């Protein structure tokens, strides 16, 4: 079994894990529906989930999720699972619909703040593509990627927000701080003060010598995980491959490389580390997917292996491990943690798990349990699962037509399921972030 001997989940050894039976079909709920429950008439993808699982954001090309959707654009929507309502978020400041496509959103723990990028001119002074903050309590928009003089920048993407909604990380092609003349960088913005800080920096504050992307802030706002083709962020970066890096939000510690083996062994080329990596609330646990032969437990049959990295212990474990004496196969990728790091979800095409099938899986790293979440078969085309911060709920998107009854739209939908291995007995006081 996967064994984790202490509550904070610093494992000593990982071998095959205990597989739990599939959950019932009734556990799955389709999210990408209109307020009346009608299914979307076009694709819906890339979900994010609030801390307790009540709110889910997603993007959709559908025109029938809300009334008056005639812009023929990909929009950001919010589903309130408690009230059963679906609303469109990516509107202009005056409430009219966007004149350009919008991109995957992230949501704060309480669901009050939503961040996303959009080509639409959602504010009168908007640039080519800005990152926006939507305040649900006041239905107001603001631009996050502003220059040092306060004017909107031109191109921003990959924006994420911490659990308390106090800090965001984003990627910009423009220099957002004074003296910044470098290329595509990662920034952290404090939403209370508006202060911005560039964090994709080499030692001594030297700019990265390559572009950076896919920023993801930790739930407590202390760290940011990002991808980069730069070779000067850490010493000895000679693999000629894009890598994953972890930076502190206040630049108090040096940037470290994440997709490495024990001793800092770098991912070999040709490697292909997936950019969609994950970190727990304080960045003490990280998960990533790679096919680099230099990383632990590489096997020729696995297209991509899922790894857990514990920087403080300099340990890197292969997580996507099937039953004893069976080789790993296919892809295991797109991980996400809950706030604590006890639970980890990922997508997998590896059918070597006992009784398994391609789909979304969840691991309990404390109890050593694994379960299939996207039950009911026909779940191979599944992507980007996300866990609620409290660990109770999971969302993903899928092309499957059998996840829920009556799915006849023939396109991608967003789904929700309760975490089948969730156990609150170790958290008697409840989750408080």
Coordinates of C-alpha atoms in Angstrom, one line a residue:
X1 CA 0.0 0.0 0.0
X2 CA 1.0 3.6 -0.2
X3 CA 2.0 4.3 3.3
X4 CA 2.1 7.7 5.1
X5 CA 3.0 7.3 8.7
X6 CA 2.4 10.8 10.1
X7 CA -0.5 13.2 9.7
X8 CA 1.4 15.8 7.8
X9 CA 2.0 13.1 5.2
X10 CA 5.8 12.8 4.8
X11 CA 5.8 9.3 3.4
X12 CA 8.6 6.8 4.0
X13 CA 7.8 4.4 1.1
X14 CA 5.4 4.2 -1.8
X15 CA 4.4 0.9 -3.3
X16 CA 1.1 -0.3 -4.7
X17 CA -1.9 1.3 -3.0
X18 CA -5.3 0.0 -1.7
X19 CA -8.0 0.4 -4.4
X20 CA -11.5 1.2 -3.2
X21 CA -14.6 0.2 -5.1
X22 CA -16.1 2.8 -7.4
X23 CA -18.7 5.3 -5.9
X24 CA -22.2 5.1 -7.1
X25 CA -23.5 6.9 -10.2
X26 CA -25.6 9.2 -8.1
X27 CA -22.5 10.7 -6.6
X28 CA -21.7 12.6 -9.9
X29 CA -23.3 15.9 -10.7
X30 CA -23.1 17.8 -14.0
X31 CA -22.0 21.4 -13.4
X32 CA -22.2 22.8 -16.9
X33 CA -25.9 23.3 -17.0
X34 CA -28.3 26.2 -17.1
X35 CA -30.1 27.4 -13.9
X36 CA -33.0 25.3 -14.9
X37 CA -30.8 22.2 -15.4
X38 CA -30.8 22.2 -19.2
X39 CA -27.6 20.9 -20.7
X40 CA -25.1 23.1 -22.5
X41 CA -25.3 23.2 -26.3
X42 CA -21.5 23.5 -26.7
X43 CA -18.3 22.5 -24.9
X44 CA -17.6 23.4 -21.2
X45 CA -14.2 22.9 -19.7
X46 CA -11.5 23.9 -17.1
X47 CA -13.3 24.1 -13.7
X48 CA -12.2 25.6 -10.4
X49 CA -13.9 25.0 -7.1
X50 CA -14.4 27.1 -3.9
X51 CA -13.1 26.0 -0.5
X52 CA -16.2 24.0 0.5
X53 CA -17.2 23.0 -3.0
X54 CA -20.3 25.2 -3.2
X55 CA -19.1 27.3 -6.1
X56 CA -17.6 26.1 -9.4
X57 CA -16.3 28.3 -12.2
X58 CA -15.8 27.0 -15.7
X59 CA -15.5 28.3 -19.3
X60 CA -18.0 27.4 -22.0
X61 CA -18.8 28.1 -25.6
X62 CA -22.4 27.3 -24.9
X63 CA -25.0 30.0 -25.7
X64 CA -27.9 28.6 -23.6
X65 CA -26.5 28.6 -20.1
X66 CA -27.8 32.1 -19.4
X67 CA -30.4 34.3 -21.2
X68 CA -29.1 36.7 -23.8
X69 CA -25.8 35.0 -24.6
X70 CA -25.3 36.1 -28.2
X71 CA -21.7 37.1 -28.3
X72 CA -20.5 33.8 -29.8
X73 CA -17.5 33.9 -27.4
X74 CA -16.0 31.5 -24.8
X75 CA -17.2 32.9 -21.4
X76 CA -16.6 32.3 -17.7
X77 CA -19.5 31.0 -15.8
X78 CA -20.2 30.4 -12.1
X79 CA -22.3 27.5 -10.8
X80 CA -23.8 27.8 -7.3
X81 CA -24.4 24.1 -6.4
X82 CA -26.5 25.0 -3.4
X83 CA -28.9 27.3 -5.2
X84 CA -28.7 25.5 -8.5
X85 CA -28.0 28.7 -10.4
X86 CA -25.6 29.5 -13.3
X87 CA -24.4 33.0 -13.9
X88 CA -22.0 34.5 -16.4
X89 CA -19.0 36.3 -14.9
X90 CA -17.0 37.5 -17.9
X91 CA -19.2 40.5 -18.7
X92 CA -18.2 44.1 -19.3
X93 CA -18.2 46.4 -16.3
X94 CA -21.6 47.8 -17.3
X95 CA -23.1 44.3 -17.5
X96 CA -23.1 43.9 -21.3
X97 CA -21.5 40.8 -22.7
X98 CA -17.9 40.5 -23.7
X99 CA -16.6 41.2 -27.2
X100 CA -13.8 38.7 -26.9
X101 CA -13.1 35.2 -25.5
X102 CA -12.3 34.7 -21.8
X103 CA -10.1 32.0 -20.3
X104 CA -10.1 29.7 -17.3
X105 CA -10.9 31.3 -14.0
X106 CA -9.8 30.7 -10.4
X107 CA -11.9 31.3 -7.3
X108 CA -11.1 32.3 -3.7
X109 CA -12.0 29.9 -0.9
X110 CA -15.2 31.6 0.1
X111 CA -16.2 32.1 -3.6
X112 CA -16.4 35.9 -3.3
X113 CA -13.5 36.7 -5.7
X114 CA -12.9 35.3 -9.1
X115 CA -9.9 36.0 -11.4
X116 CA -9.6 35.3 -15.1
X117 CA -8.0 36.6 -18.3
X118 CA -9.9 37.9 -21.2
X119 CA -9.4 39.2 -24.7
X120 CA -12.6 41.2 -24.2
X121 CA -12.5 44.9 -23.6
X122 CA -14.3 44.5 -20.3
X123 CA -13.2 47.9 -19.0
X124 CA -12.9 51.0 -21.2
X125 CA -9.1 51.3 -20.8
X126 CA -8.4 47.6 -21.2
X127 CA -5.4 46.3 -23.1
X128 CA -5.1 43.5 -25.6
X129 CA -5.6 40.7 -23.0
X130 CA -5.9 41.6 -19.3
X131 CA -6.3 39.7 -16.1
X132 CA -9.4 40.7 -14.2
X133 CA -10.6 40.5 -10.6
X134 CA -14.4 40.1 -10.2
X135 CA -15.9 41.0 -6.8
X136 CA -19.1 39.1 -6.5
X137 CA -20.4 41.2 -3.5
X138 CA -20.4 44.4 -5.6
X139 CA -20.3 42.9 -9.1
X140 CA -17.3 45.1 -9.9
X141 CA -14.3 44.4 -12.2
X142 CA -10.8 45.6 -11.9
X143 CA -7.6 45.0 -13.9
X144 CA -4.9 43.2 -12.1
X145 CA -2.0 43.6 -14.5
X146 CA -1.2 47.3 -14.3
X147 CA 2.1 49.0 -15.1
X148 CA 4.1 50.9 -12.6
X149 CA 2.3 54.1 -13.5
X150 CA -1.1 52.4 -12.9
X151 CA -2.1 52.0 -16.5
X152 CA -3.3 48.6 -17.8
X153 CA -0.7 46.4 -19.3
X154 CA -1.3 44.7 -22.7
X155 CA -1.0 40.9 -22.3
X156 CA -1.7 38.8 -19.2
X157 CA -2.6 35.2 -18.5
X158 CA -2.3 32.3 -16.1
X159 CA -3.8 34.2 -13.1
X160 CA -4.5 32.5 -9.9
X161 CA -5.8 33.6 -6.4
X162 CA -5.0 32.3 -2.9
X163 CA -7.6 30.8 -0.6
X164 CA -8.3 34.0 1.4
X165 CA -8.5 36.1 -1.8
X166 CA -5.7 38.3 -0.6
X167 CA -3.0 37.7 -3.3
X168 CA -2.9 36.8 -6.9
X169 CA -0.1 35.4 -9.1
X170 CA -0.1 36.1 -12.9
X171 CA 2.1 36.1 -16.0
X172 CA 2.6 39.3 -18.0
X173 CA 4.6 40.2 -21.1
X174 CA 4.9 43.7 -19.8
X175 CA 7.1 45.0 -17.0
X176 CA 4.7 45.6 -14.2
X177 CA 7.3 47.0 -11.7
X178 CA 9.7 49.9 -12.0
X179 CA 12.9 49.0 -13.9
X180 CA 11.4 45.8 -15.3
X181 CA 12.4 45.6 -18.9
X182 CA 12.6 41.8 -19.2
X183 CA 10.4 39.3 -21.0
X184 CA 7.5 37.2 -19.9
X185 CA 7.5 37.1 -16.1
X186 CA 5.6 35.9 -13.0
X187 CA 4.3 38.5 -10.6
X188 CA 2.5 38.5 -7.3
X189 CA 0.0 41.2 -6.5
X190 CA -1.3 42.1 -3.0
X191 CA -5.0 42.9 -3.5
X192 CA -5.3 45.0 -0.3
X193 CA -2.4 47.4 -1.2
X194 CA -2.1 46.9 -4.9
X195 CA 1.7 46.3 -4.5
X196 CA 3.3 44.1 -7.2
X197 CA 6.4 42.0 -7.0
X198 CA 8.3 40.1 -9.8
X199 CA 9.2 36.7 -8.5
X200 CA 10.6 34.8 -11.6
X201 CA 14.1 36.0 -10.7
X202 CA 17.5 34.3 -10.7
X203 CA 19.9 34.7 -7.8
X204 CA 20.8 38.3 -6.8
X205 CA 17.6 39.5 -8.5
X206 CA 18.9 38.8 -12.1
X207 CA 16.0 38.5 -14.6
X208 CA 15.2 35.1 -16.0
X209 CA 16.8 34.5 -19.4
X210 CA 13.8 32.8 -20.8
X211 CA 10.0 33.1 -20.7
X212 CA 7.9 31.9 -17.7
X213 CA 4.3 30.6 -17.7
X214 CA 1.6 28.7 -15.8
X215 CA 1.8 30.5 -12.5
X216 CA -0.1 29.0 -9.6
X217 CA -0.2 30.5 -6.1
X218 CA -0.4 28.4 -3.0
X219 CA -3.6 28.5 -1.0
X220 CA -1.9 30.5 1.8
X221 CA -0.4 32.9 -0.7
X222 CA 3.2 32.2 0.4
X223 CA 4.5 30.5 -2.7
X224 CA 4.1 30.4 -6.5
X225 CA 4.7 27.4 -8.7
X226 CA 5.5 28.2 -12.3
X227 CA 7.0 26.8 -15.5
X228 CA 10.0 28.3 -17.3
X229 CA 12.4 27.8 -20.1
X230 CA 15.0 29.9 -18.4
X231 CA 18.3 28.3 -17.6
X232 CA 19.6 30.8 -15.0
X233 CA 16.9 30.5 -12.3
X234 CA 18.9 27.8 -10.5
X235 CA 22.5 26.6 -10.8
X236 CA 23.2 23.6 -13.0
X237 CA 20.2 23.9 -15.2
X238 CA 21.6 22.2 -18.3
X239 CA 18.9 19.7 -19.4
X240 CA 17.6 22.0 -22.2
X241 CA 14.1 21.4 -21.1
X242 CA 11.3 23.5 -19.6
X243 CA 11.2 23.0 -15.9
X244 CA 9.0 23.7 -12.9
X245 CA 10.0 26.2 -10.2
X246 CA 8.9 27.3 -6.8
X247 CA 9.3 30.9 -5.6
X248 CA 8.3 32.6 -2.4
X249 CA 5.7 35.4 -2.9
X250 CA 7.9 37.9 -1.1
X251 CA 11.2 36.9 -2.7
X252 CA 12.5 36.0 0.8
X253 CA 14.0 32.7 -0.4
X254 CA 15.8 31.7 -3.6
X255 CA 13.8 30.1 -6.5
X256 CA 14.1 26.3 -6.4
X257 CA 13.5 23.7 -9.2
X258 CA 10.7 21.3 -8.4
X259 CA 10.7 18.6 -11.2
X260 CA 13.9 16.9 -9.9
X261 CA 14.8 13.7 -8.2
X262 CA 16.6 13.3 -4.9
X263 CA 19.9 15.2 -4.8
X264 CA 18.5 17.6 -7.3
X265 CA 18.9 15.2 -10.2
X266 CA 17.4 17.1 -13.1
X267 CA 14.7 15.7 -15.5
X268 CA 16.6 14.4 -18.5
X269 CA 16.0 15.3 -22.1
X270 CA 13.9 14.5 -24.0
X271 CA 11.8 14.7 -20.9
X272 CA 8.5 16.5 -21.2
X273 CA 7.5 17.6 -17.8
X274 CA 3.8 18.7 -17.8
X275 CA 3.2 22.3 -16.9
X276 CA 0.0 21.5 -14.9
X277 CA 1.6 20.9 -11.5
X278 CA 0.2 21.3 -8.0
X279 CA 1.2 22.5 -4.5
X280 CA -0.4 22.3 -1.1
X281 CA -1.2 25.3 1.0
X282 CA 2.3 26.3 2.0
X283 CA 4.3 24.7 -0.8
X284 CA 5.8 22.0 1.3
X285 CA 4.3 19.3 -1.0
X286 CA 4.4 19.4 -4.8
X287 CA 3.1 17.1 -7.5
X288 CA 4.1 17.0 -11.1
X289 CA 4.0 14.6 -14.1
X290 CA 7.1 13.7 -16.2
X291 CA 8.4 11.1 -18.6
X292 CA 12.1 11.9 -17.9
X293 CA 14.1 8.7 -17.6
X294 CA 16.4 10.2 -15.0
X295 CA 13.6 10.5 -12.4
X296 CA 12.8 7.7 -9.9
X297 CA 11.0 4.5 -10.9
X298 CA 10.9 5.4 -14.6
X299 CA 9.4 2.7 -16.8
X300 CA 9.4 2.4 -20.5
X301 CA 5.7 1.7 -20.6
X302 CA 4.6 4.9 -18.9
X303 CA 4.0 7.9 -21.1
X304 CA 4.0 10.2 -18.0
X305 CA 4.5 9.3 -14.3
X306 CA 3.1 11.3 -11.4
X307 CA 5.5 12.3 -8.7
X308 CA 5.3 13.7 -5.2
X309 CA 8.2 16.1 -4.3
X310 CA 9.0 17.0 -0.7
X311 CA 11.7 19.6 -0.9
X312 CA 12.4 19.7 2.9
X313 CA 13.3 16.0 2.8
X314 CA 14.8 16.1 -0.7
X315 CA 12.5 13.2 -1.6
X316 CA 10.7 12.5 -4.9
X317 CA 8.3 9.6 -5.1
X318 CA 6.5 8.1 -8.1
X319 CA 2.8 8.1 -7.1
X320 CA 1.0 6.5 -10.0
X321 CA 2.0 3.0 -9.1
X322 CA -0.3 0.1 -9.9
X323 CA -0.5 -3.4 -8.3
X324 CA 2.6 -5.4 -7.5
X325 CA 4.4 -6.8 -10.5
X326 CA 2.5 -4.7 -13.0
X327 CA 4.2 -2.0 -15.0
X328 CA 2.9 1.6 -15.1
X329 CA 1.4 2.5 -18.4
X330 CA -0.2 5.5 -20.1
X331 CA -0.4 9.0 -18.7
X332 CA -0.9 10.0 -15.1
X333 CA -1.0 13.8 -14.9
X334 CA -2.8 17.1 -14.0
X335 CA -2.6 16.8 -10.2
X336 CA -4.2 18.9 -7.5
X337 CA -4.0 19.0 -3.7
X338 CA -6.5 20.0 -1.1
X339 CA -5.3 22.7 1.3
X340 CA -3.5 20.3 3.7
X341 CA -1.9 18.1 1.1
X342 CA -3.6 14.9 2.4
X343 CA -5.7 14.4 -0.7
X344 CA -4.4 14.4 -4.3
X345 CA -6.4 14.1 -7.5
X346 CA -5.1 13.3 -10.9
X347 CA -6.1 12.1 -14.4
X348 CA -4.8 8.8 -15.6
X349 CA -5.0 6.5 -18.6
X350 CA -3.2 3.7 -16.8
X351 CA -5.5 0.7 -16.6
X352 CA -3.2 -1.4 -14.4
X353 CA -4.8 -0.4 -11.1
X354 CA -6.9 -3.2 -9.7
X355 CA -10.3 -3.0 -11.3
X356 CA -9.4 0.3 -12.7
X357 CA -10.1 2.2 -15.9
X358 CA -8.9 5.5 -17.4
X359 CA -10.4 8.4 -15.5
X360 CA -10.0 10.7 -12.5
X361 CA -8.5 9.3 -9.3
X362 CA -8.1 10.5 -5.8
X363 CA -5.4 9.4 -3.4
X364 CA -5.6 9.7 0.4
X365 CA -1.9 10.0 1.2
X366 CA -2.5 9.5 5.0
X367 CA -4.5 6.3 4.8
X368 CA -2.9 4.9 1.6
X369 CA -6.2 4.7 -0.4
X370 CA -7.0 5.3 -4.0
X371 CA -10.4 5.4 -5.7
X372 CA -11.9 6.1 -9.1
X373 CA -14.0 9.3 -9.1
X374 CA -15.2 9.5 -12.7
X375 CA -17.3 6.3 -12.4
X376 CA -19.8 4.8 -14.9
X377 CA -17.4 3.9 -17.7
X378 CA -16.5 5.8 -20.8
X379 CA -14.4 8.1 -18.8
X380 CA -11.1 8.0 -20.7
X381 CA -11.4 11.6 -22.1
X382 CA -11.2 13.3 -18.7
X383 CA -9.0 16.3 -17.8
X384 CA -7.8 18.7 -15.1
X385 CA -9.5 17.6 -11.8
X386 CA -9.6 20.1 -9.0
X387 CA -10.1 19.5 -5.3
X388 CA -11.9 21.8 -2.9
X389 CA -9.6 23.2 -0.2
X390 CA -11.5 21.2 2.5
X391 CA -11.0 18.0 0.5
X392 CA -14.6 17.1 0.2
X393 CA -15.4 17.8 -3.5
X394 CA -13.8 17.2 -6.9
X395 CA -14.5 18.8 -10.3
X396 CA -13.2 17.9 -13.7
X397 CA -14.3 18.0 -17.4
X398 CA -15.0 15.1 -19.6
X399 CA -16.2 14.0 -23.0
X400 CA -18.0 11.0 -21.5
X401 CA -21.7 10.6 -22.2
X402 CA -22.2 8.2 -19.3
X403 CA -21.1 10.1 -16.2
X404 CA -24.7 11.3 -15.6
X405 CA -28.1 10.2 -17.1
X406 CA -29.4 12.2 -20.0
X407 CA -26.1 13.5 -21.3
X408 CA -26.8 13.8 -25.0
X409 CA -25.1 17.0 -26.0
X410 CA -22.1 15.1 -27.4
X411 CA -19.5 17.5 -26.1
X412 CA -17.2 18.3 -23.1
X413 CA -19.0 18.9 -19.8
X414 CA -17.9 19.8 -16.3
X415 CA -18.7 17.4 -13.5
X416 CA -18.6 17.3 -9.7
X417 CA -18.3 14.4 -7.2
X418 CA -17.9 14.0 -3.5
X419 CA -14.4 12.8 -2.5
X420 CA -15.0 9.0 -2.1
X421 CA -12.0 8.6 0.3
X422 CA -12.7 11.7 2.4
X423 CA -12.4 11.1 6.1
X424 CA -13.0 13.9 8.6
X425 CA -12.2 11.9 11.7
X426 CA -8.7 13.4 11.8
X427 CA -10.1 16.9 11.6
X428 CA -12.5 17.0 14.6
X429 CA -12.5 20.8 14.6
X430 CA -13.3 21.1 10.9
X431 CA -11.5 22.8 8.2
X432 CA -10.8 26.5 8.6
X433 CA -8.1 27.2 6.0

